[in-house]
């Protein structure tokens, strides 16, 4: 029975942990949330159960109903009433996806130093359509183009590649072209292993514009030509954040859930937790591929994402993350 369920889920293309809430009423939810916030002390349990059991589209309708009924922004009331990582996470849940990503990108670039890993993760894992929506949201909020901010915060080949990704021009078709894969593999070989010095632009062009299935085939062809994995060539030929970015693209082409599972593992291991990354991946993938990320996490690290979150976080923050995670594997 279980495998049948999984098959059906796959067919629908919904590999998230969050489903539409049946019998949903935005006004009923808005009122319950208002009560939970208004009372003496906050009723966090109600807030968590409503916001983690609705999809983002449903949460946006709650936000509208809340504004219409009480003349207030739900996110502002949550900010005023909650604190710490729990607050960040709850605010993330009521933010539209493109707006959430735009704000994450801004945070990655603001203040001292740039969080290159966050920039890389967001720009490599979003579809072309998502990137276009994120760029619009970015401009709406900051009155500056995403490209301008990336340009002023980064440099060199890394900047060039990020700008190409931010343009949202990656081919999204699932069809693969074997001749093109052979041709691109040869171009990559000629641009790196087969010459003195490296032609970085060729790497950027192919890795930032071809579809992921196409790249997967290209990497197979590359191995035939050079007797090396593309990862090893990138590590040998390139360096710094540009190298990190291209390696992230290769990982996404091979398996995006595995790449994101690795990011979560890094966020949760060792001393201290990287809540910035943890919140972003849990919220942004909860309706896309969190089930697959969970499976990859268990496969690669031998324990479940659920147990990793449980041992690394606490309080209402932990409860909310576990609800988004779904269940233990």
XYZ file of C-alpha atoms in Angstrom:
329
model
C 0.000 0.000 0.000
C 2.830 2.323 0.935
C 4.554 2.061 -2.423
C 1.254 2.761 -4.150
C 0.883 5.962 -2.139
C 4.392 7.015 -3.046
C 3.762 6.303 -6.697
C 0.668 8.450 -6.668
C 2.518 11.229 -4.895
C 5.286 11.105 -7.487
C 2.795 11.224 -10.308
C 1.248 14.414 -8.942
C 4.748 15.853 -8.736
C 4.154 16.936 -5.181
C 7.035 15.802 -3.005
C 6.450 18.270 -0.206
C 5.393 17.575 3.370
C 2.635 20.199 3.357
C -0.763 19.651 1.748
C -3.787 21.896 1.347
C -5.874 21.874 4.519
C -9.337 20.440 3.825
C -12.333 22.575 4.802
C -10.072 25.610 4.931
C -11.580 28.954 5.992
C -9.252 31.977 5.982
C -11.545 34.066 8.182
C -11.912 31.322 10.815
C -8.115 30.888 10.886
C -7.520 34.644 11.019
C -9.833 34.940 14.013
C -8.202 32.014 15.829
C -4.757 33.555 15.221
C -5.960 36.942 16.460
C -7.236 35.339 19.670
C -3.976 33.443 20.090
C -2.011 36.683 19.817
C -4.361 38.995 21.747
C -4.773 36.910 24.898
C -2.702 37.196 28.037
C 0.451 35.410 26.973
C 0.521 34.055 23.462
C -1.143 30.759 22.579
C 1.789 29.450 20.516
C 0.217 26.033 20.111
C -2.673 27.441 18.074
C -0.326 29.569 15.957
C 1.891 26.579 15.199
C -0.938 24.206 14.377
C -2.617 26.660 11.989
C 0.485 27.932 10.194
C 2.148 24.528 9.754
C -1.008 22.769 8.563
C -1.800 25.160 5.692
C 0.014 25.557 2.373
C 1.627 28.872 1.517
C -1.248 29.788 -0.823
C -3.677 29.194 2.059
C -1.500 31.179 4.467
C -1.583 34.123 2.048
C -5.385 34.050 2.183
C -5.192 34.086 5.997
C -2.878 37.116 5.773
C -5.475 38.917 3.604
C -8.386 37.953 5.870
C -6.396 39.112 8.918
C -5.631 42.480 7.316
C -9.277 42.940 6.244
C -10.693 42.071 9.672
C -8.180 43.791 11.952
C -6.455 46.387 9.778
C -3.072 44.931 10.652
C -0.319 42.984 8.943
C -0.140 39.490 10.412
C 3.645 39.430 10.074
C 3.940 42.629 12.151
C 1.753 41.176 14.901
C 3.826 37.982 14.888
C 7.031 40.030 15.046
C 5.662 42.036 17.969
C 4.552 38.971 19.886
C 7.189 36.300 19.294
C 10.952 36.283 19.589
C 14.161 34.649 18.429
C 14.377 31.907 15.832
C 10.766 30.932 16.444
C 9.680 34.430 15.359
C 11.847 34.291 12.230
C 10.368 30.935 11.279
C 6.727 31.985 11.814
C 7.243 35.184 9.815
C 8.844 33.095 7.047
C 5.729 30.898 6.929
C 3.420 33.865 6.249
C 5.695 35.410 3.597
C 5.011 34.709 -0.119
C 7.783 32.427 -1.512
C 9.306 34.910 -3.977
C 9.326 37.644 -1.348
C 10.884 35.277 1.186
C 13.698 34.393 -1.246
C 14.227 38.069 -2.122
C 14.655 38.893 1.579
C 16.998 35.949 2.080
C 19.139 37.174 -0.818
C 19.227 40.689 0.653
C 20.257 39.298 4.050
C 23.000 37.290 2.337
C 24.461 40.470 0.886
C 23.930 43.013 3.606
C 26.189 44.032 6.445
C 29.796 42.987 6.784
C 30.759 40.266 4.350
C 28.513 38.358 2.026
C 27.056 34.943 2.820
C 28.173 33.375 -0.436
C 26.843 29.932 0.442
C 23.306 31.258 0.837
C 23.563 33.175 -2.444
C 24.821 30.058 -4.198
C 22.135 27.826 -2.685
C 19.223 30.075 -3.624
C 20.415 30.908 -7.132
C 21.259 27.309 -8.055
C 18.078 25.660 -6.746
C 15.342 27.979 -8.037
C 13.674 27.462 -11.420
C 13.832 30.140 -14.134
C 10.265 31.118 -13.356
C 10.985 31.372 -9.653
C 14.035 33.539 -10.410
C 11.935 35.960 -12.446
C 9.407 36.233 -9.597
C 12.192 36.694 -7.049
C 13.738 39.497 -9.130
C 10.376 41.276 -9.299
C 9.819 40.886 -5.562
C 13.345 42.141 -4.904
C 12.778 45.270 -6.925
C 9.384 45.870 -5.301
C 10.828 45.771 -1.790
C 14.271 47.326 -2.238
C 13.747 49.592 -5.270
C 17.005 48.231 -6.616
C 17.555 45.399 -9.022
C 18.880 42.103 -7.690
C 21.543 42.228 -10.407
C 22.833 45.602 -9.202
C 23.208 44.352 -5.650
C 24.923 41.143 -6.756
C 27.274 43.253 -8.901
C 28.269 45.506 -6.040
C 28.744 42.668 -3.527
C 30.669 40.146 -5.649
C 33.363 40.167 -8.318
C 35.056 38.368 -11.183
C 33.844 35.071 -12.635
C 31.752 34.431 -9.533
C 29.824 37.641 -10.183
C 29.377 36.824 -13.862
C 27.962 33.372 -13.107
C 25.637 34.648 -10.358
C 24.261 37.305 -12.700
C 23.634 34.678 -15.371
C 21.694 32.570 -12.845
C 19.798 35.599 -11.497
C 18.605 36.280 -15.048
C 16.540 33.100 -14.889
C 17.515 31.901 -18.349
C 18.265 28.253 -17.589
C 16.559 25.908 -20.048
C 13.796 24.041 -18.215
C 12.902 21.429 -20.796
C 13.144 17.769 -19.818
C 14.209 16.707 -23.319
C 17.881 15.919 -23.680
C 20.018 16.316 -26.773
C 22.799 13.783 -27.024
C 24.728 15.623 -29.737
C 24.687 18.839 -27.713
C 25.905 16.921 -24.641
C 28.865 15.570 -26.631
C 29.612 19.021 -28.018
C 29.351 20.761 -24.626
C 31.477 18.075 -22.942
C 34.197 18.672 -25.531
C 33.952 22.447 -25.049
C 34.330 22.004 -21.260
C 37.290 19.687 -21.791
C 38.921 22.136 -24.170
C 38.218 25.019 -21.763
C 39.920 23.346 -18.815
C 41.821 20.057 -18.785
C 42.960 20.337 -22.367
C 44.669 23.730 -22.285
C 47.059 25.909 -20.373
C 44.908 28.186 -18.217
C 41.120 27.947 -18.030
C 38.401 29.533 -20.148
C 35.975 30.293 -17.287
C 33.305 31.823 -19.529
C 32.676 28.480 -21.222
C 32.054 26.836 -17.856
C 29.639 29.610 -16.864
C 27.780 29.509 -20.144
C 27.155 25.771 -20.156
C 26.599 25.202 -16.439
C 24.340 28.222 -15.929
C 22.145 27.884 -19.034
C 21.645 24.187 -19.831
C 18.830 22.224 -18.195
C 19.756 19.905 -15.309
C 18.884 16.695 -17.225
C 20.998 17.983 -20.133
C 23.908 18.715 -17.787
C 23.688 15.231 -16.285
C 24.159 13.742 -19.750
C 26.946 16.224 -20.506
C 28.819 15.134 -17.362
C 28.576 11.488 -18.474
C 30.032 12.447 -21.864
C 32.690 14.516 -20.113
C 33.785 11.458 -18.170
C 34.077 9.489 -21.435
C 36.298 12.155 -22.984
C 38.526 13.027 -20.042
C 38.397 9.874 -17.875
C 37.653 12.264 -15.019
C 34.555 13.416 -13.187
C 33.589 17.009 -13.920
C 33.810 17.723 -10.146
C 37.497 16.787 -10.121
C 38.209 18.993 -13.118
C 36.391 21.946 -11.535
C 38.352 21.480 -8.299
C 41.600 21.266 -10.235
C 40.979 24.144 -12.626
C 39.036 26.712 -10.600
C 39.068 28.206 -7.119
C 37.221 30.284 -4.561
C 33.503 31.023 -4.647
C 33.352 30.465 -8.404
C 34.488 26.893 -7.813
C 31.906 26.512 -4.989
C 29.154 27.781 -7.272
C 29.960 25.446 -10.163
C 30.241 22.466 -7.822
C 26.807 23.362 -6.398
C 25.355 23.394 -9.923
C 26.884 19.962 -10.633
C 25.386 18.612 -7.393
C 21.974 20.062 -8.239
C 22.095 18.523 -11.712
C 22.938 15.137 -10.223
C 20.370 15.374 -7.383
C 18.924 18.564 -5.968
C 17.429 16.831 -2.896
C 20.875 15.371 -2.096
C 22.469 18.822 -2.432
C 19.885 20.356 -0.069
C 20.191 17.443 2.370
C 23.918 18.186 2.494
C 23.202 21.869 3.194
C 20.873 20.881 6.048
C 23.455 18.481 7.423
C 26.037 21.283 7.481
C 23.530 23.594 9.168
C 22.824 21.057 11.904
C 26.193 19.474 12.594
C 28.957 20.644 14.873
C 28.753 23.408 17.444
C 25.834 25.785 17.017
C 23.072 25.659 14.473
C 22.892 27.679 11.253
C 19.248 28.733 11.641
C 19.402 31.046 8.606
C 19.961 28.015 6.336
C 17.759 25.637 8.315
C 14.706 27.951 8.194
C 15.188 28.747 4.531
C 15.400 25.168 3.302
C 12.632 23.834 5.551
C 10.200 26.594 4.569
C 11.096 26.945 0.885
C 11.114 23.197 0.102
C 8.141 22.175 2.267
C 5.826 22.087 -0.738
C 8.370 21.024 -3.366
C 10.702 18.168 -2.423
C 11.153 17.928 1.344
C 10.139 14.244 1.275
C 13.008 13.538 -1.131
C 15.414 15.682 0.916
C 14.461 13.654 3.998
C 15.129 10.384 2.156
C 18.536 11.618 0.919
C 19.444 12.845 4.402
C 18.758 9.412 5.902
C 20.582 7.661 3.049
C 23.748 9.764 3.329
C 24.028 10.289 7.086
C 22.402 7.167 8.542
C 19.974 9.080 10.757
C 16.832 11.049 10.019
C 16.480 14.778 9.441
C 13.732 14.686 12.081
C 16.112 13.331 14.726
C 18.816 15.829 13.713
C 16.394 18.741 14.195
C 15.176 17.251 17.476
C 18.642 17.001 18.954
C 19.760 20.419 17.725
C 16.831 22.749 18.456
C 14.393 23.313 21.313
C 11.089 24.813 22.441
C 8.466 26.135 20.042
C 11.140 26.532 17.390
C 11.802 22.790 17.483
C 8.074 21.934 17.530
C 7.443 24.090 14.427
C 10.399 22.677 12.475
C 9.331 19.111 13.278
C 5.784 19.851 12.084
C 7.205 21.158 8.789
C 9.515 18.145 8.549
C 6.495 15.875 8.758
C 7.667 12.748 10.458
C 10.594 10.655 11.496
C 12.127 8.316 8.894
